[in-house]
Amino acid sequence: MRGMTNTLTIGERVAWYRRRRGMSQDVLAGLVGRTVDWLSKVENDRIELDRLSVIKNLADALDVALGDLIAEPSLMEWVADSGTKTIPRLSAALMDYRLITPVSSPSPIAEMPSLVSLAQEVDELWQAYQASRFGYVTTLLPETLSRCQTAVEAYDSDDQVQARRLLAFTYQLAATQMTKIGEVELAWIAADRGLAAARITGDPVAIGSLLRSVAHALLAAGRFREAMQLIQDTASYLDPHLSDPSPELLAVHGTLFLTGSMAAARANDTDTTRTFLKAADESAQRIGQDANHVWTAFGPTNVAIHRVATAGELGNVQVAMDLGPRIDTSALPMERRVRHALEVARAYSSWNRTDDALSTLLAAERIGPEQVRYHFLSRQLVLTWIKRQKGRPSSTLADLAHRLKVLD
């Protein structure tokens, strides 16, 4: 089903796979510890299925990937600043055999890249990602990866360490970008390559940052418990460096626990979610204000929006409704603002405040159309609203559905 159509809700996909497996509703409901009535309502879109912990349980019972049920897009849309060479080109760069085999000849170095210009190039790509320009980032990443690799081969001593650091952060961006658009396998390759480069530098900021990307790849694959354990192991690795930390290390440390809080929430582990959020908040208080060290957008506001996101994952709609609409995200990068807006829209929808949810989603689309298009929450919210309509959907809702490619 993945890649065939985006016009089915998650509930309809559950029903499709259940029938393909030859399962009755009784059997599937029993496997996930639910009633037949609950499953019937899920499959008929009378219960909104938006918690990844629940969706993952259904995917496991049906023996399919999480992405199969949430309909991760398999097509990156061409946009004005992306061109027509996107995911396949980046995939080819990540799977270049010459990067992993000792018997291949080194790439010829036509021109030694300037580390200053290379650092600026990597920073500009990260800023483009934070501005939700996903197509643009995906298109330019292969060339930047190539230049970083060339720099690693061209320089030695301290300059080579800096080149490896830039290579690590470029791979991290590739992993982050691929996770965002549902390309889990490519995200894993990029995170692995980036971590290998970071470990050689011995820099705890780079290593901690890349380990967080590995955790994100685990999250995207639905391996929530493994992601939680990785967060704990990484925190233990970073602990000796926190006696007199730089703001960059504090940001990496805090963002690491925010990732852990999402993993714990998706694993339905309320206590660990709270523990991780508390640890993140302590790092945010040590920094003292919102900042964007190492492209983390980390600070008190990012902690607050994760309180909303984890509440949504845990089904605590009251908490999400009480806190979500009141958080001012205007000073954060676009990617963070849009992601929070999706959580607020989910909370409104859960309270049957569909008009408010739609308004929130439309406002998010105006500032970050690519991000809204690729996130499963926006697609599933719109599909659910349309299929619950007794008559024809409003022109506003129908137009949004067409833009998200969820309505034929």
XYZ file of C-alpha atoms in Angstrom:
408
model
C 0.000 0.000 0.000
C 2.831 2.419 0.708
C 3.438 4.663 -2.259
C 0.224 3.529 -4.006
C -2.241 6.038 -2.579
C -2.496 8.696 0.084
C -6.279 8.714 0.042
C -6.793 6.070 2.731
C -6.921 6.914 6.412
C -4.805 4.934 8.845
C -7.931 3.099 9.954
C -8.712 2.096 6.383
C -5.144 0.880 5.949
C -5.500 -1.239 9.095
C -8.635 -2.825 7.617
C -6.908 -3.423 4.250
C -3.889 -5.144 5.792
C -6.057 -7.116 8.226
C -8.013 -8.571 5.333
C -4.813 -9.304 3.393
C -3.550 -11.222 6.446
C -6.816 -13.168 6.607
C -7.488 -11.913 10.146
C -10.867 -11.354 11.692
C -11.505 -8.244 13.762
C -11.697 -10.541 16.815
C -8.161 -11.808 16.251
C -6.546 -8.416 15.568
C -8.341 -6.755 18.471
C -7.122 -9.505 20.767
C -3.528 -9.154 19.568
C -3.467 -5.459 20.466
C -5.460 -5.795 23.683
C -8.516 -3.892 22.443
C -12.203 -4.631 21.927
C -13.770 -5.525 18.610
C -15.963 -2.448 18.941
C -12.864 -0.235 19.241
C -11.234 -1.817 16.190
C -14.427 -1.487 14.167
C -14.602 2.216 14.990
C -10.931 2.626 14.043
C -11.434 0.963 10.674
C -14.522 3.085 9.999
C -12.825 6.366 11.047
C -15.083 6.927 14.035
C -12.017 6.911 16.314
C -9.127 9.171 15.384
C -5.982 7.059 15.200
C -3.147 9.547 15.695
C -1.028 8.118 18.535
C 2.062 6.384 17.212
C 2.215 3.990 20.157
C -1.184 2.586 19.174
C -0.394 2.599 15.452
C 2.886 0.763 16.118
C 1.063 -1.971 18.058
C -1.285 -2.467 15.123
C 1.626 -2.511 12.663
C 3.428 -5.146 14.733
C 0.308 -7.318 14.922
C -0.169 -7.023 11.153
C 3.556 -7.629 10.504
C 3.982 -4.444 8.474
C 6.248 -1.430 8.859
C 5.046 1.615 10.757
C 5.424 3.627 7.545
C 2.979 1.317 5.784
C 0.175 2.347 8.126
C 0.928 6.060 8.346
C 1.491 6.254 4.580
C 4.875 7.930 4.538
C 5.191 9.654 1.161
C 7.439 7.895 -1.336
C 7.541 10.885 -3.677
C 9.261 14.198 -2.988
C 7.417 16.988 -4.729
C 9.388 19.189 -7.101
C 9.302 22.781 -5.924
C 10.720 26.005 -7.281
C 14.088 25.743 -5.519
C 14.557 21.960 -5.588
C 14.952 21.114 -9.251
C 14.071 17.632 -10.512
C 16.842 15.619 -8.860
C 15.927 14.867 -5.256
C 15.835 11.643 -3.233
C 17.380 9.241 -5.823
C 20.371 11.543 -6.213
C 20.896 11.796 -2.455
C 20.401 8.042 -2.138
C 23.150 7.473 -4.712
C 25.483 9.756 -2.746
C 24.787 7.936 0.514
C 25.252 4.513 -1.095
C 28.503 5.337 -2.926
C 30.553 2.170 -2.414
C 33.819 4.133 -2.574
C 33.052 5.583 0.860
C 33.102 2.194 2.587
C 35.481 -0.086 0.685
C 39.248 -0.096 1.249
C 40.021 -1.342 -2.286
C 38.672 1.626 -4.252
C 40.857 4.444 -5.443
C 40.518 7.750 -3.609
C 38.570 10.443 -5.398
C 40.765 12.838 -7.383
C 40.996 16.203 -5.646
C 40.411 18.837 -8.310
C 40.237 21.752 -5.897
C 40.878 21.886 -2.164
C 37.703 23.259 -0.499
C 38.114 26.163 1.887
C 37.068 25.127 5.388
C 35.604 28.582 5.984
C 33.429 28.446 2.876
C 32.516 24.835 3.590
C 31.402 25.703 7.114
C 29.257 28.492 5.708
C 27.755 26.095 3.146
C 26.829 23.550 5.825
C 25.335 26.275 8.021
C 23.258 27.647 5.145
C 21.842 24.195 4.404
C 20.909 23.689 8.061
C 19.193 27.066 8.068
C 17.294 26.101 4.914
C 16.136 22.916 6.651
C 14.985 24.945 9.646
C 13.073 27.143 7.198
C 11.252 23.976 6.028
C 12.789 24.101 2.524
C 13.054 20.338 2.302
C 13.300 19.969 -1.472
C 16.075 22.542 -1.668
C 18.079 20.829 1.081
C 17.698 17.373 -0.459
C 18.868 18.640 -3.843
C 22.021 20.341 -2.550
C 23.104 17.783 0.049
C 24.931 15.417 -2.371
C 27.329 18.142 -3.533
C 27.982 19.338 0.006
C 28.660 15.781 1.163
C 31.101 15.356 -1.701
C 32.957 18.571 -0.848
C 33.148 17.627 2.826
C 34.557 14.215 1.930
C 37.067 15.871 -0.396
C 38.139 18.162 2.443
C 38.687 15.168 4.738
C 40.974 13.611 2.102
C 42.760 16.876 1.341
C 43.588 18.167 4.815
C 45.516 16.750 7.750
C 46.032 17.486 11.454
C 43.596 19.976 13.011
C 42.187 20.994 9.629
C 41.231 17.399 8.927
C 39.481 17.180 12.301
C 37.447 20.255 11.385
C 36.643 18.752 7.980
C 35.439 15.534 9.633
C 33.283 17.583 11.990
C 31.662 19.336 9.036
C 31.185 15.977 7.296
C 29.511 14.602 10.423
C 27.083 17.517 10.651
C 26.278 17.250 6.936
C 25.462 13.573 7.327
C 23.358 14.521 10.343
C 21.396 16.947 8.206
C 20.878 14.218 5.623
C 19.618 11.884 8.345
C 17.350 14.563 9.791
C 15.956 15.445 6.374
C 15.337 11.831 5.397
C 13.639 11.108 8.719
C 11.359 14.093 8.195
C 10.092 12.803 4.840
C 9.818 9.146 5.810
C 12.945 7.711 4.170
C 13.937 5.662 7.214
C 16.537 3.425 5.555
C 18.396 6.381 4.067
C 18.213 8.172 7.418
C 19.852 5.210 9.104
C 22.694 5.114 6.559
C 23.314 8.848 6.932
C 23.245 8.725 10.732
C 25.666 5.793 10.772
C 28.088 7.554 8.405
C 27.867 10.777 10.383
C 28.499 9.046 13.684
C 31.580 7.341 12.251
C 32.967 10.729 11.203
C 32.086 12.337 14.537
C 33.716 9.624 16.635
C 37.072 10.188 14.968
C 36.990 13.853 16.026
C 36.509 12.960 19.698
C 34.233 16.017 20.001
C 31.402 15.293 22.485
C 29.198 17.940 20.843
C 29.449 16.263 17.435
C 29.200 12.743 18.854
C 26.186 13.580 21.032
C 24.495 15.342 18.141
C 24.973 12.388 15.790
C 23.804 9.889 18.388
C 20.598 11.912 18.619
C 20.165 11.426 14.872
C 20.546 7.680 15.353
C 17.805 7.898 17.981
C 15.592 9.810 15.529
C 16.120 7.070 12.935
C 15.098 4.475 15.527
C 12.000 6.529 16.328
C 11.051 6.742 12.660
C 11.345 2.946 12.419
C 9.050 2.508 15.426
C 11.834 1.183 17.670
C 10.874 3.333 20.622
C 12.444 1.295 23.435
C 15.764 1.073 21.625
C 15.714 4.847 21.125
C 15.083 5.371 24.853
C 18.034 3.155 25.756
C 20.288 4.968 23.297
C 19.329 8.310 24.864
C 20.241 7.010 28.317
C 23.549 5.599 27.076
C 24.407 8.850 25.301
C 23.565 10.883 28.390
C 25.950 8.717 30.388
C 28.648 9.360 27.792
C 28.085 13.127 28.005
C 27.884 13.330 31.818
C 31.659 13.697 32.431
C 31.728 16.700 30.087
C 28.956 18.616 31.866
C 30.867 20.013 34.838
C 31.735 23.149 32.839
C 29.792 22.758 29.581
C 29.666 25.062 26.597
C 26.244 26.327 25.455
C 26.618 24.009 22.444
C 27.041 20.957 24.653
C 24.112 21.975 26.853
C 21.948 22.376 23.756
C 22.911 18.949 22.450
C 22.376 17.421 25.890
C 18.957 19.032 26.310
C 17.763 18.223 22.804
C 18.881 14.648 23.332
C 16.427 14.357 26.219
C 13.662 15.969 24.163
C 14.144 13.189 21.619
C 14.056 10.712 24.490
C 10.812 12.197 25.780
C 9.147 11.555 22.424
C 10.470 7.995 22.370
C 9.162 7.377 25.880
C 5.768 8.883 25.067
C 5.438 6.709 21.974
C 6.338 3.725 24.129
C 3.530 4.743 26.541
C 6.061 5.247 29.338
C 4.715 8.248 31.235
C 7.277 8.202 34.041
C 10.283 8.163 31.711
C 8.680 10.875 29.586
C 8.509 13.130 32.637
C 12.054 12.253 33.675
C 13.448 13.100 30.249
C 11.482 16.357 30.047
C 12.796 17.355 33.467
C 16.384 16.675 32.372
C 15.838 18.725 29.207
C 14.356 21.561 31.228
C 17.399 21.608 33.519
C 19.682 22.058 30.504
C 17.382 24.781 29.154
C 17.521 26.640 32.466
C 21.325 26.440 32.442
C 21.366 28.034 28.990
C 18.813 30.556 30.199
C 17.129 31.473 26.924
C 16.055 30.196 23.534
C 18.966 29.804 21.137
C 19.980 27.829 18.079
C 23.292 26.318 19.118
C 24.311 23.524 16.733
C 21.000 24.072 14.904
C 18.988 22.688 17.844
C 16.545 25.590 18.418
C 16.939 24.538 22.035
C 15.730 26.464 25.033
C 12.724 26.793 27.353
C 10.258 27.171 24.470
C 11.386 23.979 22.754
C 10.954 22.144 26.046
C 7.425 23.562 26.339
C 6.411 22.458 22.852
C 7.701 18.968 23.619
C 5.451 18.920 26.683
C 2.568 19.430 24.287
C 3.842 16.866 21.764
C 4.406 14.182 24.386
C 0.987 14.884 25.905
C -0.525 14.291 22.485
C 1.367 11.032 22.069
C 0.244 9.868 25.515
C -3.372 10.792 24.828
C -3.419 13.601 27.421
C -5.513 15.923 25.293
C -6.365 18.181 28.232
C -2.682 19.000 28.796
C -2.125 19.608 25.090
C -5.174 21.886 24.902
C -4.299 23.826 28.051
C -0.694 24.491 27.081
C -0.405 24.242 23.302
C -2.269 27.324 22.025
C -0.621 29.557 24.649
C 2.998 28.895 23.626
C 4.603 31.685 21.626
C 6.857 30.031 19.051
C 7.401 33.136 16.884
C 11.113 33.377 17.779
C 11.852 29.760 16.835
C 12.890 28.478 13.401
C 10.065 27.707 10.985
C 10.442 23.940 11.307
C 9.760 24.098 15.060
C 6.852 26.503 14.642
C 5.124 24.312 12.066
C 5.700 21.112 14.033
C 4.100 22.681 17.108
C 1.160 23.922 15.038
C 0.482 20.341 13.931
C 0.291 19.273 17.576
C -2.125 22.083 18.380
C -4.266 21.089 15.388
C -4.287 17.504 16.647
C -5.426 18.656 20.090
C -8.226 20.800 18.639
C -9.361 17.928 16.439
C -9.441 15.529 19.393
C -11.810 17.941 21.109
C -13.994 18.107 17.996
C -13.004 21.727 17.409
C -12.477 21.036 13.730
C -12.758 24.647 12.607
C -9.974 25.690 14.984
C -7.899 22.694 13.920
C -8.338 23.539 10.245
C -7.446 27.188 10.826
C -4.300 26.144 12.689
C -3.297 23.740 9.925
C -3.879 26.338 7.219
C -1.762 28.875 9.104
C 1.023 26.279 9.356
C 0.768 25.528 5.643
C 1.164 29.198 4.775
C 4.571 29.368 6.443
C 5.805 25.801 5.878
C 3.922 24.131 3.014
C 6.480 21.393 2.397
C 6.587 20.353 6.038
C 2.795 20.182 6.296
C 2.662 18.144 3.084
C 5.105 15.501 4.338
C 3.862 14.989 7.893
C 1.489 12.121 8.515
C -0.506 14.114 11.084
C -1.628 16.776 8.639
C -2.583 14.227 5.988
C -4.502 12.023 8.385
C -6.287 14.920 10.068
C -7.532 16.209 6.728
C -8.557 12.750 5.532
C -10.461 12.099 8.767
C -12.295 15.420 8.586
C -13.350 14.772 4.996
C -14.565 11.226 5.611
C -16.582 12.286 8.652
C -18.467 14.870 6.603
C -22.044 13.908 5.838
C -22.100 16.048 2.723
C -19.463 17.550 0.495
C -16.506 19.127 2.317
C -16.110 22.879 2.264
C -14.085 24.307 -0.580
C -11.386 25.339 1.909
C -11.012 21.800 3.239
C -11.236 20.223 -0.219
C -8.583 22.564 -1.588
C -6.250 21.701 1.282
C -6.854 17.988 0.693
C -5.916 18.388 -2.971
C -2.727 20.245 -2.035
C -1.797 17.453 0.365
C -2.553 14.873 -2.358
C -5.051 13.020 -0.160
C -8.120 13.638 -2.330
C -8.455 12.390 -5.907
